Amino acid sequence: MSGSEMGFRPFDPESSFFSYPTSLHIEELSASIVRSHRETTQYRPEELQALRWKVFSREEIHAYQSKVHLLYSYSVDEMWQHCAVRLTDAVQYVVEFAKRIPGFRQLCQNDQIALLKSGSMEVVLVRMSRMFNTENNTVFFDCKFAGTELFKSLACGDLIAALFDFAHNLCALRLTEQQIAVFTALVLLNADRPCLEDRERVQRVRRDVELALRHILHRDNQESLLHKLYQRVPVLKSLCALHIEKLRWFRQLYPLTVHSLFPPLYKELFG
Ligand code: MHQ
């Protein structure tokens, strides 16, 4: 590629390999990641804010808890299946987000899959904090705000409590959409994931995203957030491990539900 051609390229994630990334690079990289995030999240913060009054009624909660046996009531395995479908939907948005992170698609296919296999759930959990209302400890789920009690029939109260706790604490940091966007890109671009072929290349893409996060936090005068964000990473990992442990337990009880009714992508990622 000639020099003049290069001048017209919007953003070349690989070029920083040859030269130190300029602040313009980093600025463009941040903007691009923020755009990708915006394009791959279902609800904007203003929309969620406007929906806060929508909370589940006692009757609706009972239907989710399998306490009533009406037409629209979930049994235990149906509730698991329902959550697996919702989780898989959320993962699919994250896959789309990853593909739009500059540099991600240039990684070999094996490494793209390896990063998504181990990181997409973590990103879903970070994104869940956007859907959280700390005032009443509820999360936007099935078009209304739901407390932990809604998930009672899953019979994994410790996992649900830990997920809500994580969302609550992250939400309390009052991150901006830009900060969430770049932080989630960083969560995906983890060069320590198992089964990576070209760790150095992942590390190179990661380095620029790391600079983008520092740049944004510096601009926002919130540099102290960096440490707080890094502190959440091991918590994410333990939450994902707990989810997989719960799935194993559920699979022993309802092997056929998992086998025939859970989304193939869910089984591929967690099964
Ligand atoms: C939405 C927001 C949202 C809200 C709640 C049963 C099972 C497969 C695992 C999230 C354990 C349960 C759910 C709360 C667990 C994985 C459930 C409990 C996107 C979906 C999302 C993030 C739900 C995903 C699935 C969660 C985490 O906008």
XYZ file of C-alpha atoms and ligand atoms in Angstrom:
299
model
C 0.000 0.000 0.000
C 1.344 3.439 -0.936
C 1.722 6.283 1.524
C -0.937 8.411 -0.109
C -3.390 5.546 0.015
C -2.673 5.120 3.703
C -3.519 8.731 4.344
C -7.085 8.094 3.255
C -7.642 5.043 5.401
C -10.077 5.833 8.243
C -8.372 3.708 10.876
C -5.790 1.021 10.444
C -5.523 -1.042 13.619
C -2.307 -2.681 12.427
C -0.441 0.530 11.662
C 0.363 1.085 15.325
C 2.543 -1.983 15.071
C 4.935 -0.010 12.931
C 4.671 3.352 14.648
C 3.694 4.521 18.086
C -0.065 5.199 18.063
C -0.757 8.904 17.784
C -3.380 10.595 19.908
C -5.446 10.953 16.734
C -5.340 7.172 16.300
C -6.493 6.646 19.844
C -9.192 9.287 19.485
C -10.493 7.554 16.350
C -10.241 4.133 17.933
C -12.305 5.274 20.951
C -14.914 6.861 18.688
C -15.123 3.695 16.618
C -15.575 1.424 19.653
C -18.213 3.749 21.107
C -20.100 3.679 17.794
C -19.896 -0.143 17.696
C -21.246 -0.303 21.246
C -24.127 2.049 20.438
C -25.028 0.043 17.328
C -25.096 -3.263 19.218
C -27.011 -2.403 22.385
C -30.768 -2.715 22.333
C -31.666 0.166 24.623
C -30.136 3.599 25.004
C -29.697 4.959 28.547
C -32.440 7.590 28.059
C -34.872 4.850 26.997
C -34.037 2.749 30.047
C -34.419 5.768 32.285
C -37.900 6.389 30.844
C -38.885 2.734 31.435
C -37.966 2.705 35.136
C -41.573 2.835 36.305
C -42.272 -0.508 34.608
C -41.898 -3.138 37.314
C -43.391 -6.627 37.543
C -46.606 -7.070 39.536
C -46.899 -9.633 42.322
C -49.010 -11.840 40.020
C -46.422 -11.698 37.251
C -43.624 -12.553 39.682
C -45.621 -15.572 40.878
C -45.995 -16.774 37.300
C -42.183 -16.639 36.868
C -41.776 -18.445 40.190
C -44.030 -21.316 39.015
C -46.315 -20.657 41.960
C -49.476 -20.450 39.919
C -50.569 -22.817 37.210
C -52.131 -20.507 34.717
C -51.596 -20.433 30.999
C -48.627 -18.070 31.274
C -46.691 -19.665 34.088
C -43.177 -21.112 33.831
C -42.100 -24.483 35.157
C -38.533 -24.755 36.523
C -37.042 -26.141 33.317
C -38.994 -23.671 31.179
C -37.601 -20.794 33.231
C -34.069 -22.118 32.684
C -34.731 -22.454 28.984
C -36.171 -18.946 28.879
C -33.099 -17.466 30.600
C -30.769 -19.451 28.351
C -32.531 -17.970 25.316
C -32.336 -14.439 26.738
C -28.676 -14.888 27.582
C -27.945 -16.229 24.095
C -29.691 -13.232 22.505
C -27.511 -10.926 24.577
C -24.395 -12.894 23.557
C -25.303 -12.456 19.895
C -25.284 -8.681 20.288
C -21.839 -8.975 21.889
C -20.586 -11.044 18.930
C -21.735 -8.249 16.635
C -19.989 -5.701 18.879
C -16.735 -7.695 18.783
C -16.793 -7.874 14.986
C -16.989 -4.081 14.880
C -13.999 -3.479 17.171
C -11.145 -2.249 14.942
C -8.567 -5.014 14.695
C -10.802 -7.845 15.922
C -11.717 -9.185 12.485
C -8.076 -9.119 11.460
C -7.311 -11.739 14.115
C -7.393 -15.315 12.813
C -10.788 -16.993 13.043
C -9.616 -19.404 15.726
C -8.605 -16.522 17.987
C -11.800 -14.567 17.330
C -13.793 -17.628 18.429
C -11.529 -18.277 21.430
C -11.951 -14.672 22.627
C -15.725 -14.780 22.178
C -16.062 -18.188 23.845
C -14.411 -16.995 27.015
C -15.336 -13.305 26.943
C -18.849 -12.845 25.576
C -20.594 -13.816 28.834
C -18.339 -11.414 30.749
C -19.369 -8.605 28.416
C -23.060 -9.534 28.812
C -22.619 -9.182 32.572
C -20.928 -5.781 32.265
C -23.713 -4.699 29.912
C -26.294 -5.944 32.415
C -25.207 -3.109 34.729
C -26.599 -0.634 32.153
C -29.995 -2.272 32.646
C -29.797 -2.066 36.436
C -31.654 0.263 38.784
C -29.705 0.613 42.045
C -32.619 2.392 43.752
C -34.681 -0.800 43.988
C -32.096 -3.445 42.916
C -33.912 -4.470 39.767
C -32.760 -5.345 36.263
C -34.599 -4.743 32.994
C -35.648 -8.231 31.898
C -38.545 -9.186 29.585
C -39.483 -5.494 29.183
C -39.906 -4.698 32.891
C -37.685 -4.233 35.919
C -37.255 -7.440 37.946
C -35.758 -8.155 41.361
C -33.906 -11.337 42.329
C -37.181 -12.995 43.428
C -38.291 -13.210 39.773
C -35.519 -15.765 39.165
C -36.368 -17.909 42.195
C -37.483 -20.964 40.213
C -34.019 -21.281 38.620
C -32.943 -22.551 42.059
C -29.587 -20.839 41.835
C -30.126 -18.037 44.332
C -26.411 -17.666 45.080
C -25.596 -17.048 41.412
C -28.477 -14.598 40.966
C -27.501 -12.746 44.159
C -23.879 -12.548 42.972
C -24.944 -11.300 39.526
C -27.152 -8.602 41.047
C -24.405 -7.661 43.467
C -21.927 -7.292 40.618
C -24.373 -5.204 38.557
C -25.153 -3.040 41.580
C -21.485 -2.318 42.308
C -20.623 -1.602 38.682
C -23.695 0.592 38.288
C -22.603 2.546 41.361
C -19.471 3.643 39.458
C -21.831 5.614 37.174
C -19.845 4.825 34.051
C -20.614 6.713 30.863
C -21.583 4.817 27.701
C -18.137 5.628 26.282
C -16.416 4.160 29.328
C -18.569 1.001 29.196
C -17.922 0.626 25.456
C -14.144 0.746 25.723
C -14.047 -1.297 28.938
C -16.089 -4.106 27.327
C -13.786 -4.079 24.280
C -10.892 -4.522 26.694
C -12.654 -7.405 28.463
C -12.930 -9.193 25.098
C -9.348 -8.517 24.025
C -7.771 -10.575 26.771
C -4.479 -12.098 25.624
C -4.506 -14.556 28.546
C -7.477 -16.570 27.257
C -6.968 -20.282 26.661
C -6.387 -21.665 23.148
C -5.079 -18.489 21.486
C -2.795 -19.082 18.488
C -1.328 -15.602 18.179
C -1.273 -14.020 21.634
C 1.090 -11.257 20.513
C -1.356 -10.062 17.925
C -4.221 -9.998 20.460
C -1.887 -8.146 22.808
C -1.135 -5.536 20.124
C -4.810 -4.831 19.463
C -5.427 -4.789 23.210
C -2.645 -2.282 23.832
C -4.340 0.385 21.725
C -7.739 -0.273 23.328
C -6.051 0.092 26.702
C -4.668 3.449 25.588
C -8.164 4.387 24.432
C -9.567 3.615 27.894
C -6.831 5.648 29.583
C -7.449 8.470 27.129
C -11.196 8.539 27.844
C -10.721 8.384 31.613
C -8.101 11.144 31.446
C -10.404 13.314 29.341
C -13.260 12.691 31.822
C -10.944 13.472 34.734
C -11.732 10.029 36.218
C -8.379 8.271 36.116
C -9.095 6.602 39.452
C -11.758 4.479 37.689
C -9.105 2.454 35.862
C -8.075 0.587 38.993
C -11.718 0.031 40.004
C -12.531 -1.392 36.569
C -9.546 -3.744 36.592
C -10.656 -4.968 40.030
C -13.920 -6.280 38.510
C -12.223 -8.540 35.971
C -11.542 -11.497 38.329
C -15.089 -11.166 39.704
C -16.429 -11.554 36.154
C -14.400 -14.698 35.746
C -15.764 -16.244 38.941
C -19.355 -15.381 37.981
C -18.926 -17.147 34.646
C -17.468 -20.195 36.393
C -20.435 -20.272 38.783
C -22.872 -20.078 35.851
C -21.184 -23.082 34.224
C -21.303 -24.990 37.501
C -25.057 -24.308 37.780
C -25.582 -25.439 34.208
C -23.854 -28.772 34.967
C -26.171 -29.274 37.907
C -29.239 -28.388 35.833
C -28.139 -30.679 32.996
C -28.028 -33.618 35.391
C -31.619 -32.956 36.391
C -32.979 -32.078 32.950
C -30.635 -33.524 30.303
C -33.299 -33.582 27.606
C -34.283 -29.943 28.107
C -30.678 -28.884 27.590
C -30.171 -31.306 24.729
C -33.263 -30.480 22.697
C -34.491 -27.078 23.823
C -31.476 -24.918 24.708
C -30.054 -22.737 21.911
C -27.128 -24.417 20.085
C -24.939 -21.341 20.656
C -25.607 -21.524 24.401
C -24.491 -25.174 24.455
C -21.455 -24.386 22.348
C -20.377 -21.621 24.717
C -21.191 -23.150 28.088
C -22.001 -26.821 27.636
C -30.988 -8.093 28.914
C -30.664 -7.857 30.356
C -30.537 -9.118 31.104
C -31.129 -9.200 32.320
C -31.007 -10.342 33.206
C -30.714 -19.924 33.739
C -29.380 -19.641 33.158
C -29.202 -20.016 31.769
C -28.385 -19.112 33.881
C -29.997 -11.382 32.755
C -28.474 -18.408 35.182
C -29.208 -17.128 35.077
C -30.224 -12.722 33.428
C -30.327 -12.782 34.927
C -28.482 -15.937 34.409
C -27.470 -16.303 33.400
C -29.532 -14.902 33.983
C -30.091 -14.239 35.239
C -30.038 -9.066 28.291
C -30.054 -10.366 29.032
C -29.751 -10.222 30.510
C -28.295 -9.835 30.619
C -30.026 -11.545 31.234
C -29.084 -12.664 30.775
C -29.237 -13.962 31.567
C -29.152 -13.727 33.048
C -27.789 -13.218 33.394
O -30.954 -6.895 28.182
